[in-house]
Short mmCIF file of C-alpha atoms in Angstrom, two decimals:
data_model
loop_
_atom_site.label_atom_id
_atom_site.label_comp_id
_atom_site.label_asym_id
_atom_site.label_seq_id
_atom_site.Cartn_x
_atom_site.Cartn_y
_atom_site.Cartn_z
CA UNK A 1 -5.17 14.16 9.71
CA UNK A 2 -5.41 11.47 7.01
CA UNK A 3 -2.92 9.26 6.76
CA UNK A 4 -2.74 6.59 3.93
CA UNK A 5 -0.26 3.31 4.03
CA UNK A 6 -0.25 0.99 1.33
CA UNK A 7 1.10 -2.73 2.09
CA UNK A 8 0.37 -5.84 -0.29
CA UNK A 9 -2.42 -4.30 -2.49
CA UNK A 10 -3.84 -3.11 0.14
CA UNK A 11 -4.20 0.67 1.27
CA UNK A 12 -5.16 1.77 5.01
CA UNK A 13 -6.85 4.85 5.00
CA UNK A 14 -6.73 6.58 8.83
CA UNK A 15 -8.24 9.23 9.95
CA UNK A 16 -5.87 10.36 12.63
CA UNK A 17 -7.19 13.35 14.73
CA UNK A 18 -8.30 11.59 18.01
CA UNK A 19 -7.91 14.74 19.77
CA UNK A 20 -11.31 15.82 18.40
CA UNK A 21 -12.70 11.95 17.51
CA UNK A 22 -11.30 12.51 13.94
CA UNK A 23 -13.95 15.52 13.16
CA UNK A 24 -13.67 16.83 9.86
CA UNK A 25 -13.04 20.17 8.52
CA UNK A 26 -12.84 21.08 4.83
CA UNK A 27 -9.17 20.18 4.54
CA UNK A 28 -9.49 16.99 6.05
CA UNK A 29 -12.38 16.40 3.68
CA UNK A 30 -9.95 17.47 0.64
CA UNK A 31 -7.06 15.12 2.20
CA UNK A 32 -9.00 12.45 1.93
CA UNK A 33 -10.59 12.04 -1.41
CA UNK A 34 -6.55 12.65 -2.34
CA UNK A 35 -6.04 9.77 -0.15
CA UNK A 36 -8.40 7.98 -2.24
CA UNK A 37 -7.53 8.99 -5.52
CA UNK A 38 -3.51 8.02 -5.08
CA UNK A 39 -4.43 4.60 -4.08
CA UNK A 40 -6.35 3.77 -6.88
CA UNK A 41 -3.46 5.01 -9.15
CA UNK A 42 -1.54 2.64 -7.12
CA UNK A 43 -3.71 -0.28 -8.14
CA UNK A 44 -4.87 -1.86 -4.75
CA UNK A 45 -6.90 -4.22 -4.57
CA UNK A 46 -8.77 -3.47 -1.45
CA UNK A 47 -9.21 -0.52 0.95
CA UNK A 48 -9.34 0.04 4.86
CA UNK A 49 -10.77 3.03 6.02
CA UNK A 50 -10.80 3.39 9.77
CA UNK A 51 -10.56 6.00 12.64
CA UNK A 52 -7.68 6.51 15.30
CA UNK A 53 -8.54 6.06 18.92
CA UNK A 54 -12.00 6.37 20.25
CA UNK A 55 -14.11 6.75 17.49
CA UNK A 56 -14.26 6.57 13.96
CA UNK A 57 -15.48 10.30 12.90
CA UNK A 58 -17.87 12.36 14.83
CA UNK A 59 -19.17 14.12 11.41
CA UNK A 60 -18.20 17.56 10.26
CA UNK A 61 -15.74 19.85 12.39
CA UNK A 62 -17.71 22.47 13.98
CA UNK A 63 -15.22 23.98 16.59
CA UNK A 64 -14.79 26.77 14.50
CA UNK A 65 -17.72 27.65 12.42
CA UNK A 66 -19.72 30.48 12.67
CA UNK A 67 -23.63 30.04 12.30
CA UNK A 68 -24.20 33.35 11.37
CA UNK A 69 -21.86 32.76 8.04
CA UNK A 70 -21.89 29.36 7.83
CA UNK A 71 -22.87 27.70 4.10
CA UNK A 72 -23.76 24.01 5.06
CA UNK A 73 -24.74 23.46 1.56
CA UNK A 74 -21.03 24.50 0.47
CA UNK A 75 -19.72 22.39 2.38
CA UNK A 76 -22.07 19.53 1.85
CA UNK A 77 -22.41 19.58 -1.71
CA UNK A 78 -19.24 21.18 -3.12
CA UNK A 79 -16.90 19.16 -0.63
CA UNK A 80 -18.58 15.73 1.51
CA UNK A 81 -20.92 14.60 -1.50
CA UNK A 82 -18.09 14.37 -4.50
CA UNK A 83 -15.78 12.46 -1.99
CA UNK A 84 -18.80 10.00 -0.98
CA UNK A 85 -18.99 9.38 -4.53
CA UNK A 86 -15.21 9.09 -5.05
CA UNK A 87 -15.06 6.55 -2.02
CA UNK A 88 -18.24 4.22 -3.33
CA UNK A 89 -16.89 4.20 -7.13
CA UNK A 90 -13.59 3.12 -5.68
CA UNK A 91 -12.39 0.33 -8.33
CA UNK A 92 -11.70 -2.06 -5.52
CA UNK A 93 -13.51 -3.72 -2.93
CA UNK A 94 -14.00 -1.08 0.10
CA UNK A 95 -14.44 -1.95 4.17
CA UNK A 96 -14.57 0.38 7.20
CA UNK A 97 -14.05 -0.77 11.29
CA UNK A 98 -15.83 1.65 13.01
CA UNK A 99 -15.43 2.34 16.58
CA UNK A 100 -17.23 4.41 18.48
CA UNK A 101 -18.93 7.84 17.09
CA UNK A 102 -19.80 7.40 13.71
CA UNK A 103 -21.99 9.85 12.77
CA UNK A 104 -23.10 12.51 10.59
CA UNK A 105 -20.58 12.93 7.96
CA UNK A 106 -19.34 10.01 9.39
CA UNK A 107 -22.17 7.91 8.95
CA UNK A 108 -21.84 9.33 5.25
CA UNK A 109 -18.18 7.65 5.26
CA UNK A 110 -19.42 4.33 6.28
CA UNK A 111 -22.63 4.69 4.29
CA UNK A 112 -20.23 5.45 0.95
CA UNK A 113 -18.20 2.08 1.65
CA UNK A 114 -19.15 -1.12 0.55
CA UNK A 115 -18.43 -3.80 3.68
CA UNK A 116 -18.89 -1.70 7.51
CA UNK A 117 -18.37 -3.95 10.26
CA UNK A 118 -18.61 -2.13 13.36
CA UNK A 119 -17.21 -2.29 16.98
CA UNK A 120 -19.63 -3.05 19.87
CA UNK A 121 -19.44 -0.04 21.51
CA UNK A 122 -20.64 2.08 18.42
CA UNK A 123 -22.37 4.45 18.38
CA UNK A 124 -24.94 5.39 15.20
CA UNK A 125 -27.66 7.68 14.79
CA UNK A 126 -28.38 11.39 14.32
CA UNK A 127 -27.52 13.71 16.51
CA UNK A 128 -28.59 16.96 14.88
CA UNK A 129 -31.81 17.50 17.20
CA UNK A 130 -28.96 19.29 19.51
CA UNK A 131 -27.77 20.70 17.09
CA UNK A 132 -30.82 22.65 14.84
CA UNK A 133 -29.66 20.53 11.77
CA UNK A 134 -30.46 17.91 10.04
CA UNK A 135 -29.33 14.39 9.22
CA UNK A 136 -26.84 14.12 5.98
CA UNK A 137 -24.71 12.73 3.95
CA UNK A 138 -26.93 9.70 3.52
CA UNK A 139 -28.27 8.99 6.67
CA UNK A 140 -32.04 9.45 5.77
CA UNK A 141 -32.00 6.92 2.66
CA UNK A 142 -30.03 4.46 4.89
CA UNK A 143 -32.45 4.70 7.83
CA UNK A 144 -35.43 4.49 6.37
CA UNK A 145 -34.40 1.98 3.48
CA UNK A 146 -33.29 -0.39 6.37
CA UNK A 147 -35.23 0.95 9.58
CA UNK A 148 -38.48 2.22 8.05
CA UNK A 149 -39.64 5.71 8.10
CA UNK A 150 -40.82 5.47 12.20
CA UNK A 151 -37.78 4.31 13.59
CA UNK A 152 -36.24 7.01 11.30
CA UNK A 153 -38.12 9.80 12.92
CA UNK A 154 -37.57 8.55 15.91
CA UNK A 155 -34.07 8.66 16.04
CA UNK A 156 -33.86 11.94 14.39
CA UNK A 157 -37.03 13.60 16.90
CA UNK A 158 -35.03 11.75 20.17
CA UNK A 159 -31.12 12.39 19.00
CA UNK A 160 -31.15 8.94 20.68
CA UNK A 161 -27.63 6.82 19.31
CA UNK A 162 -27.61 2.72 18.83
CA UNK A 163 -24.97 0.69 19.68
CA UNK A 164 -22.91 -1.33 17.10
CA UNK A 165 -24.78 -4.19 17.92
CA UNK A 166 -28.14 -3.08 17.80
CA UNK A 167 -27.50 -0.95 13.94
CA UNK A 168 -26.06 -4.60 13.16
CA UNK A 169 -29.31 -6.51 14.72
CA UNK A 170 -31.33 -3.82 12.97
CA UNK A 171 -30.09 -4.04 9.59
CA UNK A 172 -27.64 -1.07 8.90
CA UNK A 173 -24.75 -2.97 8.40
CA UNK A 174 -22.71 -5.96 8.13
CA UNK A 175 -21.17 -7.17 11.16
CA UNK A 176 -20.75 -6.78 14.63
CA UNK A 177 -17.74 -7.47 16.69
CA UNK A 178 -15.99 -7.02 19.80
CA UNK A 179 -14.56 -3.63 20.26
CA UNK A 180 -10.83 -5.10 20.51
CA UNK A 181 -11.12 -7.37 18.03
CA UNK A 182 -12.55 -4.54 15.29
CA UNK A 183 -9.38 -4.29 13.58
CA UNK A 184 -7.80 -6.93 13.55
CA UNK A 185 -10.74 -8.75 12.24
CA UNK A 186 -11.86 -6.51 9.34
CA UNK A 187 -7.94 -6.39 8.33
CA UNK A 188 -7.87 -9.91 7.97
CA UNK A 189 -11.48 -9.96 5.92
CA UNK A 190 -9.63 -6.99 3.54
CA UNK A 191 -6.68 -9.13 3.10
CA UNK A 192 -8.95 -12.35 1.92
CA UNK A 193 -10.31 -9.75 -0.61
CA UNK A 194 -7.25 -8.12 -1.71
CA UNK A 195 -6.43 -12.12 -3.06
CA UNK A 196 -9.93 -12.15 -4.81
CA UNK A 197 -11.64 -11.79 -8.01
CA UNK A 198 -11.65 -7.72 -8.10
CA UNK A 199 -13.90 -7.90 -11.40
CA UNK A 200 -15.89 -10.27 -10.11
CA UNK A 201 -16.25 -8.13 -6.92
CA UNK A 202 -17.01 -5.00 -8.93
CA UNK A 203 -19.45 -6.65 -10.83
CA UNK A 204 -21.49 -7.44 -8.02
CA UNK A 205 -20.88 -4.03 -6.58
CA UNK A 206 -22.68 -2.65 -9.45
CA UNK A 207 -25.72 -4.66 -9.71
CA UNK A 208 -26.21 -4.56 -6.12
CA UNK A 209 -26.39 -0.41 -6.25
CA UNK A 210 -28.83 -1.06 -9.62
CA UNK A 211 -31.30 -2.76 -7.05
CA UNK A 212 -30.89 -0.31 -4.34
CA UNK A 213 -30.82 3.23 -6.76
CA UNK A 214 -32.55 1.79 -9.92
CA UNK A 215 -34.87 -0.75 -8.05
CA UNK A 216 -34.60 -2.93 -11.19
CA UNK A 217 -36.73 -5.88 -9.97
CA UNK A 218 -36.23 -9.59 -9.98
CA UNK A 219 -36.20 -10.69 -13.87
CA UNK A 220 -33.90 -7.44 -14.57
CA UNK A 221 -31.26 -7.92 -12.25
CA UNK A 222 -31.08 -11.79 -13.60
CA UNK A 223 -30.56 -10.28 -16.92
CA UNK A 224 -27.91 -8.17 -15.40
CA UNK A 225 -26.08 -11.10 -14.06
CA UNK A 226 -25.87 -12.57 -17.09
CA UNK A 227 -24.42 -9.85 -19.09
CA UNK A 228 -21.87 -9.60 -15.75
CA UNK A 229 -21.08 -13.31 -16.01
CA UNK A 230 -21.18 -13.43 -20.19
CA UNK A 231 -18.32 -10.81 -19.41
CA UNK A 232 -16.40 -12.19 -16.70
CA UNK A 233 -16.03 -15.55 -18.65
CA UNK A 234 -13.31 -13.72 -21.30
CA UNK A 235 -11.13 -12.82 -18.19
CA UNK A 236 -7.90 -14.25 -16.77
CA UNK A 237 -9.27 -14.80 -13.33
CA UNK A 238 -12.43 -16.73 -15.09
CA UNK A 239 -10.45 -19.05 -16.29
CA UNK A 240 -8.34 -19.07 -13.29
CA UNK A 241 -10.70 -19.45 -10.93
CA UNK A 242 -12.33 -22.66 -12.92
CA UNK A 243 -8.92 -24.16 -13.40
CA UNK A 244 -8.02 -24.64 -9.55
CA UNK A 245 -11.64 -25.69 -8.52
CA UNK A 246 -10.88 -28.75 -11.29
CA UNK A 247 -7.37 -28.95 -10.52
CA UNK A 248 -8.30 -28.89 -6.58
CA UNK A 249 -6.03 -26.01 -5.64
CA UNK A 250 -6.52 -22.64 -4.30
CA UNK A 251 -6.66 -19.89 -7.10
CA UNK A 252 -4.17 -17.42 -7.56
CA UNK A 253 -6.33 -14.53 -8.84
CA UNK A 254 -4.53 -11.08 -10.84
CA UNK A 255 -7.58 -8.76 -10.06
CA UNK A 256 -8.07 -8.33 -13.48
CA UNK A 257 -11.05 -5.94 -14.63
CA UNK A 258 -13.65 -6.38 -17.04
CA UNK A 259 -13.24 -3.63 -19.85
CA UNK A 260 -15.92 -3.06 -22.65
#
């Protein structure tokens, strides 16, 4: 059910079961952090992960598990967690349209990439109160980092689901847009990227998860930009990208990283 295409630097990661609103079982889960790995060793230089028809992923594929054997833990922590960390180390700048259901280990897909913009008629929350689980793969540190520990509880108690626009209005991510103008819009934002500064992106990428996981405060993360910058001067696309701001001309960047 994952499909991957890769067209000018650029890979388009689908997750193509709309039959079941691209669930995900523990194949699906392995197919994808393959998906992942090849186009790195391709060299993109940006990544579209989206969801055929409907919705983007309802979570994890329960159709067929049994309760009574079930290891959620297994599953969570052997399979979905090393692929959320595959997906946010990716060394290229990452975006997701999401369309409808996005939730659970879905939300954790979304939550792992580094741009979301998200169709109108999203929907985002936790659904596990109907369930006798529990929110995952992220989903508590991104509510209550963004929403506060009330609102948290409250969707969690009330299984309640927001809209696209309301997560958007609310903080959880970065855009909201019409539902049929989702893709084309975030392809064309993944193509402007794709022409970028990769190290430049990266670098940001990185002291932006030091603030969130580290909470390095203000004076620290200045420091940190400076190192980033002091390192980002030897490089091609440095010099590049100074040469057509004098030379007024647009810059022609290699999405060259910084090594050392």
């Amino acid at each position: 059910m994952i499909n991957l295409e890769i067209t000018d630097n650029i890979a388009e990661v689908t997750l193509n079961a709309p039959e079941k609103m691209n669930a995900l079982d523990e194949t699906a889960i392995n197919d994808l952090g393959q998906a992942y790995t090849e186009a790195a060793e391709a060299g993109v230089r940006a990544l579209l992960l989206r969801g055929e028809g409907r919705g983007f992923s309802a979570g994890r594929d329960i159709s067929n598990v049994d309760p009574a054997v079930d290891d959620a833990y297994d599953y969570l922590s052997k399979l979905v967690t090393p692929v959320l960390r595959q997906m946010a180390d990716f060394p290229a700048p990452t975006f997701a349209a999401v369309q409808g259901a996005c939730l659970g280990v879905g939300l954790g897909l979304a939550i792992a990439t580094d741009v979301v913009y998200v169709a109108e008629n999203a929907k985002i929350g936790s659904p596990f109160a109907n369930l006798g689980a529990t929110l995952d793969s992220g989903g508590h540190a991104l509510f209550t980092e963004r929403l506060g520990a009330h609102r948290t509880l409250d969707l969690i108690y009330t299984a309640d689901l927001m809209s696209g626009k309301e997560a958007v209005e609310q903080g959880l991510f970065s855009r909201w847009v019409p539902t049929d103008e989702l893709l084309d819009f975030t392809r064309e934002k993944v193509a402007k990227a794709a022409q970028g500064a990769t190290g430049a992106f990266l670098a940001s990428r990185e002291l932006v998860a030091q603030i969130r996981d580290q909470r390095i405060g203000l004076w620290e993360s200045v420091e940190q930009e400076n190192i980033a910058q002091g390192k980002l001067c030897s490089t091609a696309d440095y010099a590049e990208g100074f040469a057509a701001f004098q030379e007024k001309r647009k810059p022609q960047f290699t999405g060259e990283l910084i090594t050392g």
